[in-house]
Short mmCIF file of C-alpha atoms and ligand atoms in Angstrom, two decimals:
data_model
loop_
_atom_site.label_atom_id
_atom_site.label_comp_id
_atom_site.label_asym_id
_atom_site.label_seq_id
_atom_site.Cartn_x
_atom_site.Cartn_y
_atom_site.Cartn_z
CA UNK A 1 129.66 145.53 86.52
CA UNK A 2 128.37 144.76 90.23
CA UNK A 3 126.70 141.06 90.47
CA UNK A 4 122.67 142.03 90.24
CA UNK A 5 121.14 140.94 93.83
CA UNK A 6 118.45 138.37 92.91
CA UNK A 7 115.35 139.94 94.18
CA UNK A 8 111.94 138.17 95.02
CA UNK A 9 108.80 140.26 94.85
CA UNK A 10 105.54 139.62 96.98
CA UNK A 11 102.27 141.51 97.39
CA UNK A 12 102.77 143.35 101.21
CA UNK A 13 99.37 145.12 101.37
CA UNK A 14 96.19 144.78 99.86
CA UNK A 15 93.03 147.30 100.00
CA UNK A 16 89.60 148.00 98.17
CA UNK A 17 86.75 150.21 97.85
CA UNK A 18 83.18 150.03 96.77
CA UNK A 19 80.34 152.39 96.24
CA UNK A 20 77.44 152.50 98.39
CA UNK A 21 74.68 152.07 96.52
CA UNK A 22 73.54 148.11 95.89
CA UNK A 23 72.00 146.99 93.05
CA UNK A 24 69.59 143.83 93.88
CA UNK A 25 68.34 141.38 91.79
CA UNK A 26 65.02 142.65 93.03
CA UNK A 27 65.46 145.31 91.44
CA UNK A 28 67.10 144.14 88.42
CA UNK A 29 63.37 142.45 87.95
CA UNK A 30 62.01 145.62 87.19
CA UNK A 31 64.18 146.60 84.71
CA UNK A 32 64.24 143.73 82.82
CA UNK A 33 62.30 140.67 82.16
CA UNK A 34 64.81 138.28 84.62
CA UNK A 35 64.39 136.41 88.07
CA UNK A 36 66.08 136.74 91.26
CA UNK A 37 66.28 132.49 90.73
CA UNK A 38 67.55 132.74 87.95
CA UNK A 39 70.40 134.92 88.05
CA UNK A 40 71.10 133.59 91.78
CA UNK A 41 70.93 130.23 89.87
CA UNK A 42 72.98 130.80 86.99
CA UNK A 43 75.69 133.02 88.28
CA UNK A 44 76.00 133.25 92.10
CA UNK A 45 75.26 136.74 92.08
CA UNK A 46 72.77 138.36 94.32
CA UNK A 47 73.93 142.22 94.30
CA UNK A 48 76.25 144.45 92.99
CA UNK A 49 77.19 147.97 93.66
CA UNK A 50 77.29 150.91 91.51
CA UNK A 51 78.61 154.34 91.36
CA UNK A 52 76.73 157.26 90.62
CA UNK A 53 77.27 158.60 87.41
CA UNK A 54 80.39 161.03 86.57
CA UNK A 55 82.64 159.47 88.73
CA UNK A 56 85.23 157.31 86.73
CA UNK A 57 87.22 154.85 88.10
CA UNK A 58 90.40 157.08 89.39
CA UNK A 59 87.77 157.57 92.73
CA UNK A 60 87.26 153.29 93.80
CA UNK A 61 91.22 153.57 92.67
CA UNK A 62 92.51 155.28 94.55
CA UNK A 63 90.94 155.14 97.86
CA UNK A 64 91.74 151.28 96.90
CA UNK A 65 95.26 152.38 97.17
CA UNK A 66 95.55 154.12 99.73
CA UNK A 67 93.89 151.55 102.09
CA UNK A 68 96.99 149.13 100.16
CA UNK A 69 99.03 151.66 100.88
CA UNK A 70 98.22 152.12 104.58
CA UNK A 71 97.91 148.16 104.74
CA UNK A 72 101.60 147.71 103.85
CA UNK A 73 102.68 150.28 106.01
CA UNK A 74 103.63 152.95 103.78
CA UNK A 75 103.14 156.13 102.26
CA UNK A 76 102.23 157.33 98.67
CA UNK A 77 105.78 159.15 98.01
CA UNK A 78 107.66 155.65 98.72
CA UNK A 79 105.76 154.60 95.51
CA UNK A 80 107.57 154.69 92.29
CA UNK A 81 105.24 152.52 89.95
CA UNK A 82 101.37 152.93 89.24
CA UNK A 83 99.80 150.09 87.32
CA UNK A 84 96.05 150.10 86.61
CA UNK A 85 94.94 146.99 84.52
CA UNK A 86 91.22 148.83 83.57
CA UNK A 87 89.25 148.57 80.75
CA UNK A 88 87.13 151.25 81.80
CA UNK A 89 89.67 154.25 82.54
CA UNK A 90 88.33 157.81 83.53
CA UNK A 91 89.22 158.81 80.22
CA UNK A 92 90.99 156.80 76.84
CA UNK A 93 93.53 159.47 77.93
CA UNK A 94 95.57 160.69 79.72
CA UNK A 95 96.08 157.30 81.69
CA UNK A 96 94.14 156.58 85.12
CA UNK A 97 97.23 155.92 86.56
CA UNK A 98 98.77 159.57 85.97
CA UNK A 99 95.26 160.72 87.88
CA UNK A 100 95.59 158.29 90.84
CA UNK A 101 98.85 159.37 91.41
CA UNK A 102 98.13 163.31 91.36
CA UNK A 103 95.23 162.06 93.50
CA UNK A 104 97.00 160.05 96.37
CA UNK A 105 100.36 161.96 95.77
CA UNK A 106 102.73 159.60 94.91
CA UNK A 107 105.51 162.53 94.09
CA UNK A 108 108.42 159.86 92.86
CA UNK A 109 106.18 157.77 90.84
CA UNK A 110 105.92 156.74 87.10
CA UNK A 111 102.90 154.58 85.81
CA UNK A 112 100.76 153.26 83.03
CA UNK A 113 97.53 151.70 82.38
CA UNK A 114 97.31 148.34 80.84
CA UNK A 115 93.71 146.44 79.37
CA UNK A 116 93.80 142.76 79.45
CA UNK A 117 89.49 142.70 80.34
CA UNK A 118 88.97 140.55 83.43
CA UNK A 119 92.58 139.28 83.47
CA UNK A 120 94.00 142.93 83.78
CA UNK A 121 94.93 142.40 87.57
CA UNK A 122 96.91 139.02 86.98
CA UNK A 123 98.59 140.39 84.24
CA UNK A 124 99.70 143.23 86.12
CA UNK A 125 100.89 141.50 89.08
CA UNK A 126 103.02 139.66 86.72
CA UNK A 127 103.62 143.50 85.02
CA UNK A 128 104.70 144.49 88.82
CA UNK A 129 106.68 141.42 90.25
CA UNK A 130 109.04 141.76 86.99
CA UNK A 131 109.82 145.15 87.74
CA UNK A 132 110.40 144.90 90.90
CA UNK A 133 112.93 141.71 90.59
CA UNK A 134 114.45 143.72 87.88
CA UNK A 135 115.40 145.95 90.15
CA UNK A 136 114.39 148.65 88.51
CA UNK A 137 111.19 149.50 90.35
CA UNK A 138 110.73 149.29 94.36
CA UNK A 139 107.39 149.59 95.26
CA UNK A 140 104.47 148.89 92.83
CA UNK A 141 101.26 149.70 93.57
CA UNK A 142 98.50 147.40 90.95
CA UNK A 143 95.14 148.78 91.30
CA UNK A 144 92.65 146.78 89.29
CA UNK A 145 89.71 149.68 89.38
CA UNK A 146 86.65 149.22 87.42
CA UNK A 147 83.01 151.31 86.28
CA UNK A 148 81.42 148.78 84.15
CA UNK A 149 78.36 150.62 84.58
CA UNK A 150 79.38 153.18 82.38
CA UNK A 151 79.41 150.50 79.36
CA UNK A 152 76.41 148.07 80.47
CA UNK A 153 73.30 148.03 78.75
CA UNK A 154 70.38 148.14 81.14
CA UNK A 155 67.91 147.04 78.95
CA UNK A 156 69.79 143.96 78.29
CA UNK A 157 69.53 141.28 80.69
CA UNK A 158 72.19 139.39 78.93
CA UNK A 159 74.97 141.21 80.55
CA UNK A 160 73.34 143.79 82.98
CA UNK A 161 73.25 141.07 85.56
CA UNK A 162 76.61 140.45 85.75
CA UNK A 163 78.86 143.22 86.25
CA UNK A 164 79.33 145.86 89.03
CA UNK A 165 81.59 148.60 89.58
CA UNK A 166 84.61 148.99 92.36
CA UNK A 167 88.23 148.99 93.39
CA UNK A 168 91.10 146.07 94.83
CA UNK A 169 94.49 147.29 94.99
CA UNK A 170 97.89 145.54 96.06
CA UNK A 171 101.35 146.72 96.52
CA UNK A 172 104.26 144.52 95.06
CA UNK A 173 107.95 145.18 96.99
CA UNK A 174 110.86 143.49 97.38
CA UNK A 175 110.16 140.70 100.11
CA UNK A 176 112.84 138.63 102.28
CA UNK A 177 113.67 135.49 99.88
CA UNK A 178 113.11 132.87 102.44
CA UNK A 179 109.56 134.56 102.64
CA UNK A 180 109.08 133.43 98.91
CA UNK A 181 106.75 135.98 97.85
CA UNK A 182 105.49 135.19 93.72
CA UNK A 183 106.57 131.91 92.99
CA UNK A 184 105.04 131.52 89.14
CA UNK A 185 102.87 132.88 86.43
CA UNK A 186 101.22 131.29 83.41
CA UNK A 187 99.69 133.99 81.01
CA UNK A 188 97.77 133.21 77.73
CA UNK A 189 96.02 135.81 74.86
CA UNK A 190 93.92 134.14 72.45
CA UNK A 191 92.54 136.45 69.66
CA UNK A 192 90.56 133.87 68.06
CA UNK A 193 87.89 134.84 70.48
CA UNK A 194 87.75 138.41 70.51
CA UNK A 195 83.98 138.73 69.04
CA UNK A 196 82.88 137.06 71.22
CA UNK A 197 83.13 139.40 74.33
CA UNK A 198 84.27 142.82 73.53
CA UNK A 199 83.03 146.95 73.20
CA UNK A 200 82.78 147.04 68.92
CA UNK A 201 82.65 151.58 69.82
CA UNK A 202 84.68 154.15 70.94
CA UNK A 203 88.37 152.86 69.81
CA UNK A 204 89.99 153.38 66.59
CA UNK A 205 88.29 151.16 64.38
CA UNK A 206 84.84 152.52 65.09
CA UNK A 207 85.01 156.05 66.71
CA UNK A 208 81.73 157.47 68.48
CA UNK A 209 78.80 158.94 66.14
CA UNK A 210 75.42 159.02 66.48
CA UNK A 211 75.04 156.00 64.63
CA UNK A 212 77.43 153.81 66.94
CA UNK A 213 75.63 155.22 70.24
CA UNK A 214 72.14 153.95 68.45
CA UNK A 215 73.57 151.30 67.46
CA UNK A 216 74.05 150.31 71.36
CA UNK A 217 77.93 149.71 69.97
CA UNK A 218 79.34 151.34 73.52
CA UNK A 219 78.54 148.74 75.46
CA UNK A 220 79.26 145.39 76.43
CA UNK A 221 78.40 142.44 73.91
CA UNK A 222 78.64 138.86 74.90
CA UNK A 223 77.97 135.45 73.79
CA UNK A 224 77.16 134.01 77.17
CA UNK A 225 77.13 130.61 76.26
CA UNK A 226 80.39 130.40 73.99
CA UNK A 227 82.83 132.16 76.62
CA UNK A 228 81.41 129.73 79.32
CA UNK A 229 82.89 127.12 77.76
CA UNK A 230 86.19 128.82 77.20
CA UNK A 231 85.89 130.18 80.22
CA UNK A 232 85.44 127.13 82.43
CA UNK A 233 88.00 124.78 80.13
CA UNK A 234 90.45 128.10 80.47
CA UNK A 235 90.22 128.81 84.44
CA UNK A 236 89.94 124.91 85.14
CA UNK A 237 93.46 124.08 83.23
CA UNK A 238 95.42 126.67 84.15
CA UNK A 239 94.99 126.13 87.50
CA UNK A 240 95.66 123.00 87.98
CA UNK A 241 98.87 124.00 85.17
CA UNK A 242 100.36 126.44 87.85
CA UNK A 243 100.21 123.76 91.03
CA UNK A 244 100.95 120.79 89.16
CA UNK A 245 103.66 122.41 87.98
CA UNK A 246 105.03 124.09 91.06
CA UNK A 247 104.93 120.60 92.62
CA UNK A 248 101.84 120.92 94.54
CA UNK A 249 98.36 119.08 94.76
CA UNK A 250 95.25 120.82 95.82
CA UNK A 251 95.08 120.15 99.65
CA UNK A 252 98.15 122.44 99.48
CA UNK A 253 96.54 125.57 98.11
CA UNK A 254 95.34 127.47 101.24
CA UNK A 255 93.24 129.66 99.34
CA UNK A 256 92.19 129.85 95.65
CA UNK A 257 90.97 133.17 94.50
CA UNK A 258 89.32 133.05 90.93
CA UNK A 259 87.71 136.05 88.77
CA UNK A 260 84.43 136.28 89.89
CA UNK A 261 82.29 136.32 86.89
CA UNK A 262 80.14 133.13 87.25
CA UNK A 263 79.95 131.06 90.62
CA UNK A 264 79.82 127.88 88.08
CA UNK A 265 82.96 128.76 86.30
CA UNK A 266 84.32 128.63 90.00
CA UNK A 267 83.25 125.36 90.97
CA UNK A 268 84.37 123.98 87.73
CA UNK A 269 88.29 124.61 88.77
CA UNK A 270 87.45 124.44 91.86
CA UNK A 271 86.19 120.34 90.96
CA UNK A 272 89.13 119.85 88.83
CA UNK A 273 91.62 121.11 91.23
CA UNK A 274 89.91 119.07 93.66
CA UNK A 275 89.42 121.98 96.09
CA UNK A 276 87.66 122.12 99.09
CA UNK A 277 84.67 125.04 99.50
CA UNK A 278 86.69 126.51 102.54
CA UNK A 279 89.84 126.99 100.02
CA UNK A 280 88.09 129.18 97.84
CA UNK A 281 87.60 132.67 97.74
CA UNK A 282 83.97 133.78 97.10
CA UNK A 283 82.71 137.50 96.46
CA UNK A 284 80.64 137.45 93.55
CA UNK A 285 77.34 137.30 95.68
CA UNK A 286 77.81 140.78 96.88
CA UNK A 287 80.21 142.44 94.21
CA UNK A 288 79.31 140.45 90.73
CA UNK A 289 81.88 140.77 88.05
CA UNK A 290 83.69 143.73 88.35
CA UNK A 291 86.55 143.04 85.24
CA UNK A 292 90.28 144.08 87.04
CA UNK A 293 88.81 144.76 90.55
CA UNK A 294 87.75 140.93 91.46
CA UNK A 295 90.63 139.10 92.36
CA UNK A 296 92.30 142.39 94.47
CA UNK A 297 88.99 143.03 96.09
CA UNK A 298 88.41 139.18 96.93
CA UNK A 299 92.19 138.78 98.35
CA UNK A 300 91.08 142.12 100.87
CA UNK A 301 87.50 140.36 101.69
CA UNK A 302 90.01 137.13 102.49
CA UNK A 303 92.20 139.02 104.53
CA UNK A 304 89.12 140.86 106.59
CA UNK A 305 87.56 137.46 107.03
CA UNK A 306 90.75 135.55 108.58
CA UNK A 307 91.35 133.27 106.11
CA UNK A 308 94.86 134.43 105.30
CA UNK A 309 97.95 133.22 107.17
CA UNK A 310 101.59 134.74 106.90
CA UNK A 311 102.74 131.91 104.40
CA UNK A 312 99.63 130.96 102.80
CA UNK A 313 99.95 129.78 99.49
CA UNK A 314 97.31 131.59 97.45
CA UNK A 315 96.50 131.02 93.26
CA UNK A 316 95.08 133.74 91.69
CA UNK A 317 93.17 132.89 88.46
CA UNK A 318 91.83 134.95 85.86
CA UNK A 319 89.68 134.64 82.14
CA UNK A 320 88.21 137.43 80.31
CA UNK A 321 87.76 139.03 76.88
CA UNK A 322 90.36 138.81 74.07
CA UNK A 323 90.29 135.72 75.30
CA UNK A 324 93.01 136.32 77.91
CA UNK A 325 93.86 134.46 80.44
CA UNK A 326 96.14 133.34 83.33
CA UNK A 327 96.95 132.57 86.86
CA UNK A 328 99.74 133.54 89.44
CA UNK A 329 100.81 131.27 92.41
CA UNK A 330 102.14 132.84 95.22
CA UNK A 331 102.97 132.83 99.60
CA UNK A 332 101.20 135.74 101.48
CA UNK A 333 103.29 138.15 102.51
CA UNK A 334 101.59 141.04 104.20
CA UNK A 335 100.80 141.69 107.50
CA UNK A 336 97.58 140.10 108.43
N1 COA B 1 67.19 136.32 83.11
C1 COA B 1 66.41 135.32 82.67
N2 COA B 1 66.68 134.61 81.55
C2 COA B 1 67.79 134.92 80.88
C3 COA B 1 68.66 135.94 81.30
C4 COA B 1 68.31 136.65 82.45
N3 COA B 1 69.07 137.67 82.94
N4 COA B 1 69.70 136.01 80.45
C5 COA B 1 69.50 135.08 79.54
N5 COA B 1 68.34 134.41 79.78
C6 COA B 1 67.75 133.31 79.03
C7 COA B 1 68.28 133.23 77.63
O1 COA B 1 67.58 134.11 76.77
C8 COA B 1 68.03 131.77 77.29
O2 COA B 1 66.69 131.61 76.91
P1 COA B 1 66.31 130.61 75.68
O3 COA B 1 66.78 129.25 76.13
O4 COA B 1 64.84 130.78 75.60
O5 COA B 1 67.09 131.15 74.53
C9 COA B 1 68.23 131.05 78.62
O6 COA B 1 68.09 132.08 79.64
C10 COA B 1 69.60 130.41 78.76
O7 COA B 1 70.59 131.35 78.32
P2 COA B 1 72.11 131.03 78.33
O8 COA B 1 72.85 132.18 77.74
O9 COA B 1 72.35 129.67 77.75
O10 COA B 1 72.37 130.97 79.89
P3 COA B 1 73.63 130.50 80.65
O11 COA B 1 73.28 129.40 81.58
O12 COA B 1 74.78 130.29 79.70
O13 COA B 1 73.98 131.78 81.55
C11 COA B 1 75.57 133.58 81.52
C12 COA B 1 74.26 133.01 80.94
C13 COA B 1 75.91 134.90 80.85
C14 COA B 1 75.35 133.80 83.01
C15 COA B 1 76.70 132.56 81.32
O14 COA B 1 76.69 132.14 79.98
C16 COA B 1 78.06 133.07 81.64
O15 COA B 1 78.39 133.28 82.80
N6 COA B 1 78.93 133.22 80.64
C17 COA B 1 80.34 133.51 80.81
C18 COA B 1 80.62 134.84 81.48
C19 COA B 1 82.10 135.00 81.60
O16 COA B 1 82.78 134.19 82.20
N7 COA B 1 82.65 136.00 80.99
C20 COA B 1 84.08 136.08 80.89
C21 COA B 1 84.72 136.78 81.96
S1 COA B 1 84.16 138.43 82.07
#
């Protein structure tokens, strides 16, 4: 047997795509009783966007990927892996990735989806990089693409405030070792708290009748409160986990690019990190929470806004329903 070449993956292009139409707090307070204050207050978020209904999340996806695509300097046949972390696919099945790729045309490609909520894109990353140092895949194209529209209540103000709908892709190659590329990933699943954020209708266990739809049981439930405190203990450790244990201290991180679902959540790892504002990546103003598509989307807002360097060591941290969580540490590889 030939020695195996020890390969180093790192993400070479990054794209996204959102829908036009904005959803304001503004008008949020005429759907439900809620105050621009308060949600600006509570969460960071000011507007998110949303796509009309009927179009599933293959259509953010894909053009997504294809600005990734374009970004790394490539083209869809050189692709032979589709991963879509989603928990909102087109359709239970077939997969979103099998439609994105008839879609862009990625001829030589397999793919799959995966579901791991809001930590679907870090997952995936990690999903990509160990194909890709296997050797068995070359090019990897994640695409965390999200409609949370089509499972948020909009008579609850609970959770309609929160989430929006959109696309962040990356592509994950083969980089030049002394170019480093991924250098970790620390992944976590905790079932423990799976009632306490989570879509009861539509799977196995509870299939669709008329009783489930009244029963508002295909949508999003959450206990705010409970998986804040998870939330913030989870994003806040494992972050400072994955540079501790890589040797570094915060003034090292160039940029720190968390889930966007609650601005506090953000400065609580950002605090315990001990990160400056200018290190950390912000989108949740203008986007919300949109599940797979935050941390991809606020990498491409990062690159657009020069605040990526050829070499900059990013951490990418994620915590969402199931619980899951995790975070990936990693140099910037693509062209800027
Ligand atoms: N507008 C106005 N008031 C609202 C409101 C809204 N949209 N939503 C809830 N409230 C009310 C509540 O009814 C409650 O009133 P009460 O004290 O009379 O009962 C009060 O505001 C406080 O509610 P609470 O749920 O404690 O607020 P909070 O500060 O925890 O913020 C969330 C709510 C959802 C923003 C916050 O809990 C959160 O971000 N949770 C975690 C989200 C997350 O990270 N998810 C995982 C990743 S997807």
């Amino acid at each position: 047997m030939p020695a195996r070449t020890l390969l180093t993956a790192g993400i070479t292009g990054v794209g996204m795509s959102f829908p036009e139409r904005r959803l304001t707090n503004a008008e949020l307070e005429t759907m439900v009783d809620t105050k621009d204050d308060w949600i600006v207050e509570r969460t960071g978020i000011r507007e998110r966007r949303l796509v009309e209904r009927g179009v599933g999340a293959s259509f953010h996806g894909a053009k997504a990927a294809e600005q990734a695509l374009e970004h790394a300097g490539l083209k869809a046949t050189d692709i032979d892996l589709i991963i879509v972390p989603t928990v909102t696919p087109d359709m239970l099945f077939p997969a979103t990735a099998c439609l994105i790729q008839h879609m862009i045309g990625a001829d030589k490609a397999w793919g799959y989806d995966m579901e791991a909520a809001c930590s679907g894109f870090v997952f995936a990353l990690q999903n990509a990089r160990a194909q890709v140092e296997s050797g068995f895949a070359r090019r990897v194209l994640v695409i965390g693409t999200e409609v949370m529209s089509a499972i948020t209540d909009y008579t609850d103000r609970n959770t309609c405030i929160l989430f929006g709908d959109g696309a962040g892709a990356v592509v994950v190659e083969a980089v030049d070792p002394a170019r480093v590329g991924i250098i970790d990933a620390i992944l976590r699943v905790d079932g423990s708290g799976a009632d306490l954020l989570k879509m009861d209708g539509g799977g196995s266990r509870m299939p669709p009748t008329a009783e489930s739809v009244a029963a508002k049981a295909h949508y999003i439930f959450q206990e705010g409160r409970e998986v804040y405190k998870f939330a913030v203990k989870g994003m806040a450790n494992i972050t400072a986990e994955i540079v501790q244990k890589n040797g570094f201290t915060g003034p090292d991180v160039d940029l720190f690019v968390p889930h966007q679902a609650n601005l506090r959540i953000i400065e609580a790892a950002q605090r315990r990190v001990g990160l400056e504002d200018r290190q950390v990546g912000i989108t949740i103003d203008r986007f919300g929470n949109t599940t797979s598509a935050s941390i991809p989307s606020c990498l491409r807002v990062a690159l657009e806004e020069g605040r990526l360097q050829e070499g900059s060591l990013v951490v990418a941290t994620s915590f969402g329903a199931g619980f899951t969580w995790g975070s990936v540490l990693l140099r910037w590889n693509a062209p800027l």
